[in-house]
Coordinates of C-alpha atoms in Angstrom, one line a residue:
X1 CA 42.5 16.8 -13.8
X2 CA 39.3 15.5 -12.3
X3 CA 39.2 12.4 -10.1
X4 CA 38.0 11.0 -6.8
X5 CA 39.5 12.6 -3.7
X6 CA 41.5 10.2 -1.4
X7 CA 39.2 8.8 1.2
X8 CA 35.9 9.5 -0.8
X9 CA 34.0 6.2 -1.3
X10 CA 32.0 5.3 -4.5
X11 CA 28.8 5.4 -2.3
X12 CA 29.6 8.9 -1.2
X13 CA 30.3 10.0 -4.8
X14 CA 27.0 8.6 -6.0
X15 CA 25.2 10.2 -3.0
X16 CA 26.5 13.7 -4.0
X17 CA 25.0 13.4 -7.5
X18 CA 21.5 12.7 -5.9
X19 CA 19.0 15.5 -5.7
X20 CA 16.7 15.4 -2.6
X21 CA 13.1 16.5 -2.3
X22 CA 12.0 16.6 1.4
X23 CA 8.2 16.3 1.9
X24 CA 6.7 17.5 5.2
X25 CA 3.1 18.1 6.3
X26 CA 1.3 20.5 8.5
X27 CA -2.0 21.4 10.1
X28 CA -3.7 17.9 10.3
X29 CA -2.7 14.3 9.7
X30 CA -4.0 12.3 6.7
X31 CA -3.5 15.3 4.5
X32 CA -2.2 13.4 1.6
X33 CA 1.6 13.7 1.9
X34 CA 2.2 10.2 0.8
X35 CA 0.2 10.5 -2.4
X36 CA 1.9 14.0 -2.9
X37 CA 5.4 12.3 -2.6
X38 CA 4.3 9.4 -4.9
X39 CA 3.1 12.0 -7.5
X40 CA 6.4 13.8 -7.3
X41 CA 8.0 10.5 -8.1
X42 CA 5.7 9.9 -11.0
X43 CA 6.4 13.3 -12.4
X44 CA 10.2 12.9 -12.1
X45 CA 10.1 9.6 -13.8
X46 CA 7.9 11.0 -16.4
X47 CA 10.8 13.3 -17.1
X48 CA 13.2 10.4 -17.6
X49 CA 14.8 10.7 -14.1
X50 CA 15.7 7.7 -11.8
X51 CA 13.9 8.1 -8.5
X52 CA 13.7 6.4 -5.2
X53 CA 11.3 7.1 -2.2
X54 CA 12.1 7.1 1.5
X55 CA 9.6 7.2 4.4
X56 CA 10.7 8.4 7.8
X57 CA 8.1 7.4 10.4
X58 CA 8.3 9.1 13.8
X59 CA 6.7 6.3 16.0
X60 CA 8.8 4.3 18.4
X61 CA 7.8 0.9 17.0
X62 CA 10.6 -0.8 15.0
X63 CA 8.0 -1.3 12.3
X64 CA 4.3 -1.3 11.8
X65 CA 4.1 -5.2 11.7
X66 CA 2.7 -5.5 15.3
X67 CA 0.4 -2.5 15.1
X68 CA -3.5 -2.8 14.6
X69 CA -4.9 -2.0 11.2
X70 CA -7.3 0.4 13.0
X71 CA -4.2 2.3 14.2
X72 CA -2.1 2.2 11.2
X73 CA -3.9 0.8 8.2
X74 CA -2.4 -1.7 5.9
X75 CA 1.1 -3.1 6.5
X76 CA 2.8 -3.1 3.1
X77 CA 5.4 -5.8 2.4
X78 CA 8.5 -5.4 0.1
X79 CA 10.3 -8.1 -1.8
X80 CA 13.0 -8.4 0.9
X81 CA 10.4 -9.1 3.5
X82 CA 10.2 -5.7 5.3
X83 CA 6.9 -4.7 7.0
X84 CA 6.5 -1.1 6.0
X85 CA 4.1 1.9 6.1
X86 CA 1.3 1.8 3.5
X87 CA 2.7 4.9 1.7
X88 CA 5.5 2.6 0.2
X89 CA 2.6 1.0 -1.6
X90 CA 1.7 4.3 -3.1
X91 CA 5.4 4.8 -4.1
X92 CA 5.6 1.5 -5.8
X93 CA 2.3 1.9 -7.6
X94 CA 3.1 5.4 -8.9
X95 CA 6.7 4.6 -10.0
X96 CA 8.9 1.8 -11.2
X97 CA 11.1 2.1 -8.1
X98 CA 11.5 -1.3 -6.3
X99 CA 11.7 -0.6 -2.6
X100 CA 13.3 -2.4 0.4
X101 CA 13.4 -2.4 4.1
X102 CA 16.1 0.5 3.8
X103 CA 13.3 2.7 2.2
X104 CA 11.3 2.9 5.4
X105 CA 12.7 3.4 9.0
X106 CA 11.2 4.5 12.2
X107 CA 12.4 6.3 15.3
X108 CA 12.3 3.0 17.0
X109 CA 14.7 1.5 14.3
X110 CA 17.1 4.4 14.6
X111 CA 17.3 4.3 18.4
X112 CA 17.7 0.5 18.3
X113 CA 20.7 1.0 15.8
X114 CA 22.4 3.8 17.9
X115 CA 22.0 1.9 21.2
X116 CA 23.4 -1.3 19.7
X117 CA 26.4 0.7 18.4
X118 CA 26.9 2.3 21.8
X119 CA 26.8 -1.2 23.4
X120 CA 29.5 -2.2 21.0
X121 CA 31.7 0.7 22.0
X122 CA 31.6 2.2 18.5
X123 CA 31.2 5.8 19.9
X124 CA 34.5 5.4 21.7
X125 CA 33.2 6.4 25.2
X126 CA 31.3 9.6 23.9
X127 CA 28.0 10.6 25.5
X128 CA 25.3 9.5 23.0
X129 CA 22.9 12.3 22.2
X130 CA 20.1 13.1 19.8
X131 CA 22.6 15.5 18.2
X132 CA 24.8 14.3 16.5
X133 CA 24.4 10.6 17.0
X134 CA 20.7 10.1 16.2
X135 CA 20.7 12.7 13.4
X136 CA 23.9 11.3 11.9
X137 CA 22.3 7.8 11.7
X138 CA 19.2 9.2 10.1
X139 CA 21.4 11.1 7.5
X140 CA 23.6 8.2 6.9
X141 CA 20.7 5.8 6.0
X142 CA 19.0 8.5 3.8
X143 CA 22.3 8.9 1.8
X144 CA 22.9 5.2 1.6
X145 CA 19.5 4.2 0.1
X146 CA 19.7 7.3 -2.2
X147 CA 23.0 6.2 -3.9
X148 CA 22.7 5.9 -7.7
X149 CA 19.4 7.7 -8.4
X150 CA 18.8 11.1 -9.8
X151 CA 16.1 12.1 -7.3
X152 CA 15.3 10.8 -3.8
X153 CA 11.8 11.9 -2.4
X154 CA 12.0 11.7 1.4
X155 CA 8.7 12.0 3.3
X156 CA 8.7 12.6 6.9
X157 CA 5.7 11.2 8.6
X158 CA 3.5 12.9 11.2
X159 CA 2.8 16.6 11.3
X160 CA 5.2 19.5 12.0
X161 CA 5.0 20.4 15.6
X162 CA 4.8 16.7 16.7
X163 CA 7.5 16.0 19.3
X164 CA 8.3 12.6 17.7
X165 CA 9.2 14.2 14.3
X166 CA 11.9 16.6 15.8
X167 CA 15.0 14.3 15.1
X168 CA 14.0 13.7 11.6
X169 CA 13.3 17.3 10.9
X170 CA 16.7 18.4 12.4
X171 CA 18.4 15.8 10.2
X172 CA 16.7 17.4 7.2
X173 CA 17.8 20.9 8.3
X174 CA 21.4 19.6 8.5
X175 CA 21.3 17.9 5.1
X176 CA 20.1 21.0 3.4
X177 CA 23.0 22.8 4.7
X178 CA 25.5 20.1 4.1
X179 CA 24.4 19.4 0.5
X180 CA 23.5 23.0 -0.6
X181 CA 20.3 24.4 -1.7
X182 CA 20.8 23.5 -5.4
X183 CA 20.6 19.8 -4.4
X184 CA 17.7 19.9 -1.9
X185 CA 14.2 21.3 -1.9
X186 CA 11.7 21.5 0.9
X187 CA 8.1 20.7 -0.1
X188 CA 5.5 21.4 2.6
X189 CA 1.9 19.9 2.3
X190 CA -0.7 21.9 4.2
X191 CA -4.4 22.5 4.4
X192 CA -6.4 25.5 3.3
X193 CA -9.9 24.7 4.7
X194 CA -13.1 26.0 3.5
X195 CA -15.0 27.5 6.4
X196 CA -18.7 27.3 5.5
X197 CA -19.8 29.8 8.2
X198 CA -17.5 32.5 6.7
X199 CA -18.0 31.3 3.1
X200 CA -14.3 31.5 2.3
X201 CA -11.0 29.6 2.3
X202 CA -8.8 30.3 5.3
X203 CA -5.0 30.6 4.9
X204 CA -4.2 31.1 8.6
X205 CA -3.6 27.3 9.3
X206 CA -1.1 27.2 6.4
X207 CA 0.7 30.2 7.8
X208 CA 1.0 28.9 11.2
X209 CA 2.3 25.5 9.9
X210 CA 5.0 27.1 7.9
X211 CA 5.9 29.3 10.9
X212 CA 6.3 26.1 13.0
X213 CA 8.6 24.7 10.3
X214 CA 10.6 27.9 10.1
X215 CA 11.1 27.7 13.8
X216 CA 12.8 24.4 13.2
X217 CA 15.2 26.1 10.7
X218 CA 13.5 24.9 7.5
X219 CA 12.2 27.2 5.0
X220 CA 9.9 25.4 2.5
X221 CA 10.3 26.5 -1.1
X222 CA 7.2 24.9 -2.3
X223 CA 3.8 24.6 -0.8
X224 CA 1.3 22.1 -1.8
X225 CA -2.0 23.3 -0.5
X226 CA -5.0 20.8 -0.1
X227 CA -8.2 22.5 -1.1
X228 CA -11.6 21.3 -2.0
X229 CA -12.2 24.1 -4.6
X230 CA -10.2 26.5 -6.7
X231 CA -7.4 28.4 -5.1
X232 CA -7.5 32.0 -6.4
X233 CA -4.4 33.9 -7.5
X234 CA -5.1 36.4 -4.8
X235 CA -5.0 33.7 -2.1
X236 CA -1.9 32.2 -3.6
X237 CA -0.3 35.6 -3.5
X238 CA -1.5 36.0 0.2
X239 CA -0.1 32.7 1.1
X240 CA 3.3 33.3 -0.5
X241 CA 3.6 36.7 1.1
X242 CA 3.1 35.4 4.6
X243 CA 5.2 32.2 4.1
X244 CA 8.2 33.7 2.1
X245 CA 7.3 31.4 -0.8
X246 CA 7.0 32.7 -4.5
X247 CA 3.4 32.6 -5.7
X248 CA 4.3 30.3 -8.5
X249 CA 5.5 27.8 -5.8
X250 CA 2.1 27.9 -4.1
X251 CA 0.7 24.7 -5.7
X252 CA -3.2 24.0 -5.3
X253 CA -3.8 20.3 -4.8
X254 CA -7.6 20.3 -5.4
X255 CA -9.4 17.2 -4.6
X256 CA -9.4 15.0 -7.7
X257 CA -11.9 12.4 -9.0
X258 CA -9.3 9.5 -8.7
X259 CA -6.0 9.4 -7.1
X260 CA -4.3 8.7 -10.4
X261 CA -5.2 12.1 -11.6
X262 CA -3.1 13.8 -9.0
X263 CA 0.2 13.7 -11.1
X264 CA -1.7 15.3 -14.0
X265 CA -3.1 18.1 -11.8
X266 CA 0.1 18.9 -10.0
X267 CA 1.9 19.1 -13.4
X268 CA -0.7 21.6 -14.5
X269 CA 0.0 23.6 -11.5
X270 CA 3.7 23.6 -12.4
X271 CA 5.1 21.5 -9.6
X272 CA 7.5 19.4 -11.5
X273 CA 8.8 22.5 -13.5
X274 CA 9.5 24.2 -10.1
X275 CA 11.3 21.2 -8.8
X276 CA 13.7 20.8 -11.7
X277 CA 14.4 24.5 -11.7
X278 CA 15.2 24.6 -8.0
X279 CA 17.3 21.5 -8.2
X280 CA 19.1 22.6 -11.3
X281 CA 18.2 19.5 -13.1
X282 CA 18.1 19.2 -17.0
X283 CA 15.4 16.9 -18.1
X284 CA 12.8 16.4 -21.0
X285 CA 9.2 17.5 -20.7
X286 CA 7.2 14.8 -18.9
X287 CA 5.4 12.2 -20.9
X288 CA 2.1 11.8 -18.9
X289 CA 0.2 9.9 -21.5
X290 CA 0.0 6.7 -19.4
X291 CA -1.6 8.6 -16.6
X292 CA -4.0 10.3 -18.9
X293 CA -5.1 7.0 -20.5
X294 CA -5.7 5.6 -17.0
X295 CA -7.7 8.5 -15.9
X296 CA -9.7 8.6 -19.1
X297 CA -10.5 4.9 -18.6
X298 CA -11.5 5.4 -14.9
X299 CA -13.7 8.3 -15.6
X300 CA -15.5 7.0 -18.7
X301 CA -19.2 7.3 -17.9
X302 CA -20.2 4.8 -20.7
X303 CA -18.4 1.8 -19.1
X304 CA -20.3 -1.2 -17.6
X305 CA -19.9 -1.7 -13.8
X306 CA -19.4 -4.9 -11.9
X307 CA -20.0 -5.1 -8.1
X308 CA -17.5 -7.0 -5.8
X309 CA -18.3 -8.1 -2.2
X310 CA -15.0 -7.7 -0.1
X311 CA -15.8 -9.8 3.0
X312 CA -13.5 -8.7 5.9
X313 CA -13.5 -7.5 9.4
X314 CA -11.6 -4.2 9.0
X315 CA -14.4 -2.8 6.7
X316 CA -14.8 0.4 8.8
X317 CA -11.2 1.4 7.9
X318 CA -10.5 1.2 4.3
X319 CA -6.9 1.9 4.7
X320 CA -6.6 -1.6 6.1
X321 CA -7.2 -2.8 2.4
X322 CA -5.5 0.1 0.5
X323 CA -3.4 -2.0 -1.8
X324 CA -6.2 -4.5 -2.2
X325 CA -8.8 -1.8 -3.2
X326 CA -6.4 -0.3 -5.7
X327 CA -5.6 -3.7 -7.2
X328 CA -9.3 -4.5 -7.7
X329 CA -9.6 -1.1 -9.5
X330 CA -6.6 -1.9 -11.6
X331 CA -8.4 -5.2 -12.6
X332 CA -11.4 -3.0 -13.8
X333 CA -9.0 -0.9 -15.8
X334 CA -7.6 -4.0 -17.6
X335 CA -11.2 -5.1 -18.6
X336 CA -12.7 -1.6 -19.4
X337 CA -15.2 -1.8 -16.6
X338 CA -15.9 0.1 -13.5
X339 CA -15.6 -1.8 -10.2
X340 CA -17.8 -1.0 -7.3
X341 CA -16.3 -2.5 -4.2
X342 CA -18.8 -3.1 -1.3
X343 CA -17.2 -3.8 2.1
X344 CA -19.2 -6.6 3.8
X345 CA -18.7 -7.1 7.6
X346 CA -17.7 -10.8 8.1
X347 CA -19.2 -10.6 11.7
X348 CA -22.4 -9.2 10.4
X349 CA -22.5 -12.0 7.8
X350 CA -21.8 -14.5 10.6
X351 CA -24.9 -13.4 12.4
X352 CA -27.2 -13.2 9.3
X353 CA -29.1 -16.5 8.7
X354 CA -29.8 -15.7 5.1
X355 CA -26.4 -15.4 3.4
X356 CA -28.1 -14.6 0.1
X357 CA -29.6 -11.4 1.7
X358 CA -26.2 -10.0 2.0
X359 CA -24.3 -11.5 -1.0
X360 CA -27.0 -12.3 -3.5
X361 CA -26.6 -9.2 -5.7
X362 CA -22.8 -9.2 -6.2
X363 CA -20.9 -10.3 -9.4
X364 CA -17.9 -11.8 -7.3
X365 CA -16.8 -12.4 -3.8
X366 CA -13.3 -11.6 -2.5
X367 CA -12.2 -12.7 1.0
X368 CA -8.9 -10.9 2.0
X369 CA -6.2 -11.7 4.5
X370 CA -6.2 -11.0 8.2
X371 CA -5.3 -12.3 11.6
X372 CA -7.3 -13.7 14.6
X373 CA -10.5 -15.6 14.9
X374 CA -13.0 -12.7 14.8
X375 CA -15.4 -12.9 11.8
X376 CA -14.0 -16.2 10.5
X377 CA -17.2 -18.2 10.4
X378 CA -18.7 -15.2 8.3
X379 CA -15.9 -15.6 5.8
X380 CA -16.6 -19.4 5.6
X381 CA -20.2 -18.6 4.9
X382 CA -19.3 -16.3 2.2
X383 CA -16.9 -18.8 0.6
X384 CA -19.6 -21.6 0.7
X385 CA -22.1 -19.4 -0.9
X386 CA -19.6 -18.6 -3.7
X387 CA -18.7 -22.2 -4.2
X388 CA -22.4 -23.5 -4.2
X389 CA -23.8 -20.7 -6.3
X390 CA -20.9 -20.6 -8.9
X391 CA -20.1 -17.0 -8.0
X392 CA -16.5 -16.0 -9.0
X393 CA -14.3 -16.3 -5.8
X394 CA -10.9 -15.0 -4.9
X395 CA -9.2 -15.8 -1.5
X396 CA -6.1 -14.3 -0.4
X397 CA -3.9 -15.4 2.4
X398 CA -6.5 -16.1 5.2
X399 CA -9.1 -16.1 2.6
X400 CA -7.5 -19.0 0.9
X401 CA -7.1 -20.8 4.1
X402 CA -10.7 -20.4 5.0
X403 CA -11.6 -21.8 1.6
X404 CA -9.7 -24.9 2.5
X405 CA -11.6 -25.1 5.7
X406 CA -14.8 -24.6 4.1
X407 CA -14.1 -27.4 1.6
X408 CA -13.0 -29.8 4.3
X409 CA -16.1 -29.3 6.2
X410 CA -18.8 -29.3 3.6
X411 CA -17.3 -31.5 0.8
X412 CA -14.9 -33.8 2.5
X413 CA -17.3 -34.0 5.5
X414 CA -14.6 -33.2 8.1
X415 CA -16.8 -31.9 10.7
X416 CA -14.8 -29.7 13.1
X417 CA -12.2 -28.8 10.5
X418 CA -10.6 -25.4 11.4
X419 CA -7.4 -23.4 11.6
X420 CA -5.5 -23.8 14.8
X421 CA -5.4 -20.0 14.9
X422 CA -9.0 -20.0 15.8
X423 CA -9.2 -23.3 17.5
X424 CA -6.0 -24.8 18.8
X425 CA -7.8 -28.1 19.8
X426 CA -9.5 -28.6 16.4
X427 CA -10.5 -32.1 15.6
X428 CA -9.2 -31.6 12.0
X429 CA -6.4 -28.9 11.9
X430 CA -6.6 -28.1 8.3
X431 CA -4.5 -25.0 8.8
X432 CA -1.6 -25.1 11.2
X433 CA 1.6 -23.2 12.2
X434 CA 4.4 -23.6 9.8
X435 CA 7.2 -25.7 11.3
X436 CA 9.5 -22.7 11.4
X437 CA 7.1 -20.6 13.3
X438 CA 6.6 -23.0 16.3
X439 CA 8.2 -21.8 19.4
X440 CA 8.6 -18.2 18.3
X441 CA 7.9 -15.7 21.0
X442 CA 8.7 -12.3 19.4
X443 CA 5.9 -11.1 17.1
X444 CA 7.7 -8.5 15.2
X445 CA 9.2 -9.5 11.8
X446 CA 9.0 -13.1 12.5
X447 CA 6.4 -14.2 10.0
X448 CA 7.1 -15.7 6.5
X449 CA 7.7 -12.3 4.9
X450 CA 8.7 -11.2 1.4
X451 CA 9.0 -12.7 -2.1
X452 CA 9.1 -16.5 -2.4
X453 CA 8.9 -18.8 -5.6
X454 CA 6.0 -20.9 -6.5
X455 CA 5.6 -23.5 -9.1
X456 CA 2.2 -23.8 -10.9
X457 CA 0.5 -27.0 -12.0
X458 CA 0.5 -27.6 -15.7
X459 CA -2.9 -26.9 -17.3
X460 CA -4.3 -25.2 -14.1
X461 CA -6.3 -22.0 -14.0
X462 CA -3.4 -20.4 -12.0
X463 CA -0.9 -21.3 -14.9
X464 CA -3.4 -19.9 -17.5
X465 CA -3.9 -16.7 -15.5
X466 CA -0.2 -16.0 -15.1
X467 CA 0.9 -17.5 -18.6
X468 CA 3.8 -19.0 -16.7
X469 CA 4.9 -22.1 -14.9
X470 CA 6.9 -20.4 -12.2
X471 CA 6.2 -17.2 -10.3
X472 CA 7.4 -15.2 -7.3
X473 CA 5.1 -13.3 -4.9
X474 CA 5.2 -11.5 -1.5
X475 CA 4.0 -13.4 1.6
X476 CA 3.0 -12.4 5.2
X477 CA 1.8 -15.3 7.2
X478 CA 2.5 -17.8 9.9
X479 CA 0.0 -20.5 9.1
X480 CA -0.3 -22.9 6.1
X481 CA -2.2 -25.8 4.8
X482 CA -1.6 -29.0 6.8
X483 CA 0.0 -31.5 4.5
X484 CA -1.6 -34.3 6.3
X485 CA -4.9 -33.5 4.6
X486 CA -3.6 -32.8 1.2
X487 CA -4.6 -36.3 -0.2
X488 CA -8.2 -36.1 1.1
X489 CA -8.8 -32.5 -0.2
X490 CA -7.4 -33.5 -3.7
X491 CA -9.4 -36.7 -3.8
X492 CA -12.6 -34.6 -3.0
X493 CA -11.9 -32.3 -6.1
X494 CA -9.7 -29.4 -4.6
X495 CA -6.7 -28.7 -6.9
X496 CA -3.5 -27.7 -5.2
X497 CA -2.4 -25.7 -8.2
X498 CA 0.6 -23.8 -6.7
X499 CA 3.2 -25.4 -4.5
X500 CA 6.7 -24.2 -3.2
X501 CA 9.5 -25.6 -5.3
X502 CA 10.3 -28.2 -2.6
X503 CA 6.5 -29.2 -2.8
X504 CA 6.1 -28.7 0.9
X505 CA 3.9 -25.7 0.9
X506 CA 0.5 -25.1 -0.7
X507 CA 0.6 -21.7 -2.3
X508 CA -2.5 -21.8 -4.5
X509 CA -5.8 -23.7 -4.7
X510 CA -8.7 -23.9 -7.1
X511 CA -11.9 -25.8 -8.1
X512 CA -11.8 -27.2 -11.6
X513 CA -15.5 -27.6 -11.8
X514 CA -16.3 -24.1 -10.8
X515 CA -16.5 -21.2 -13.3
X516 CA -13.8 -19.2 -11.3
X517 CA -12.7 -20.1 -7.9
X518 CA -9.1 -19.5 -6.9
X519 CA -7.1 -18.8 -3.7
X520 CA -3.5 -17.8 -3.0
X521 CA -1.5 -17.9 0.2
X522 CA 0.5 -14.8 -0.9
X523 CA -0.5 -11.2 -1.4
X524 CA -0.6 -10.2 -5.1
X525 CA -2.0 -6.8 -4.3
X526 CA 1.5 -5.7 -3.4
X527 CA 2.6 -6.0 -7.0
X528 CA -0.2 -4.5 -8.9
X529 CA 0.1 -1.1 -10.7
X530 CA -2.5 1.1 -12.5
X531 CA -0.5 0.7 -15.8
X532 CA 0.4 -3.0 -15.1
X533 CA -2.5 -4.6 -13.3
X534 CA -1.9 -7.9 -11.6
X535 CA -3.1 -10.9 -13.6
X536 CA -4.9 -12.4 -10.7
X537 CA -7.1 -9.2 -10.4
X538 CA -7.4 -8.9 -14.1
X539 CA -8.9 -12.4 -14.5
X540 CA -11.0 -12.1 -11.3
X541 CA -12.7 -8.9 -12.6
X542 CA -13.1 -10.6 -16.0
X543 CA -14.9 -13.5 -14.4
X544 CA -17.1 -11.2 -12.4
X545 CA -18.1 -9.4 -15.7
X546 CA -18.9 -12.7 -17.4
X547 CA -21.0 -14.0 -14.4
X548 CA -22.9 -10.8 -14.5
X549 CA -24.1 -11.6 -18.0
X550 CA -25.3 -15.1 -17.1
X551 CA -26.3 -14.7 -13.5
X552 CA -29.8 -15.3 -12.3
X553 CA -31.9 -12.1 -12.4
X554 CA -31.7 -9.8 -9.3
X555 CA -34.5 -7.4 -8.4
X556 CA -33.3 -4.1 -9.8
X557 CA -34.1 -2.1 -6.7
X558 CA -32.2 -4.5 -4.6
X559 CA -29.2 -4.3 -6.8
X560 CA -29.3 -0.6 -6.9
X561 CA -29.4 -0.4 -3.2
X562 CA -26.3 -2.6 -2.9
X563 CA -24.4 -0.6 -5.4
X564 CA -25.1 2.6 -3.8

């Protein structure tokens, strides 16, 4: 007679039913582990399975919230207010999984938890060590967040061989023994580089990477090999021979035309079939039709194109705007147009006396979020140009705040209007610290973070875009519109179209007499997906397409130069 053993919790029972895919990477960083892990989730979901994703980051920071975008790229925010690695954005865009702070943890967070337990005496006087205390904490968290799903895809950040990753890899080794090899599979993402001087692909980096992993007690069953061209059967056979991996499990991840083609390519290579067989999972054949439709739309050469100027200060590192870029692409998919995003350096714009020289050939202007005072005046110039020339405009977080400052200066005639983030002594502090942020000393995880409700004004552009009167969006900010200036802004024609339910926080603004001018304090890019584009991006790209048809003529050679 079956039943639950005494002392076995429900969580433990659910965890035992979960299958685990552990994704590691070797040779070089930025090899594409995150997209590979996201694609695995997409393939498992396409087979009707419930999935979740977990990212284990080896750095000592508790979270990436205090790290520079130049170091870490975008900080992705979950509904529950966690500041996480940008790979969680890939996971949520590629699957229906709704992730939380439990789905991303760092070495810093693990050590912080273990030290706190030691201080409380929870280890009963034991000497606290990496093994078993740190590895037990890692395993417990992975099992907890995996409860109730069919497949958990666990990505270990960094590169095999990094000293920081060792506790995570040791925890993976232990879990594979404890759960059994029918319940776990190791997927290793590696590089097979083309050496131009030799005129051939080289497998030695992959061999050494797997050898490093073997030295840690982990034998990968599946290899995903990043290549920029076809990987021949002979090379697959060679790689398999030297790494103890079956030739069928050597998966070529050839560079694709767009990232949403990756699940389709990996399916053709047999990745999902390898996974379900090794994990002993019964499932249907995958339905990849949504991915195929998305890719066909993106690669359709007959589509018209619109050009968007993204005016920011991290333009030399596109990962800083990863979710934003993808959301703009999603807006293009919804309108059957290609979108060419041109990154305009706000500092360069600040120095350029002729704004039209840098912005005159674009169909719309977007000013994203950010922190600090660098490049702010350039963003204000871009917003003024969009307002005065009827160019579709979309401001996000800091972009909305600067739209308020620009309006106050040049329409309300409040000379000296600014945000106190840039000028603490501003004559007219249109943007100031939220009351709850005053006096805070710690910078990590102390902003207004996560999903908050917003009420939209009846008849507003925002309400038409959403098709709703109340919404919920994710936030990441410390500053807000100063309520003392709301009356003068509204009397001068700025519509405060979205407010918090208590009416104390301005969440959205718009200009009723402008073809399309809208700003939001939150980050809608965190909720957009290729198969379900966010309405704010859908309508922004639609407005850009409409403006393109009626805009004043632009010299063709200048336009072509900008688009290229």
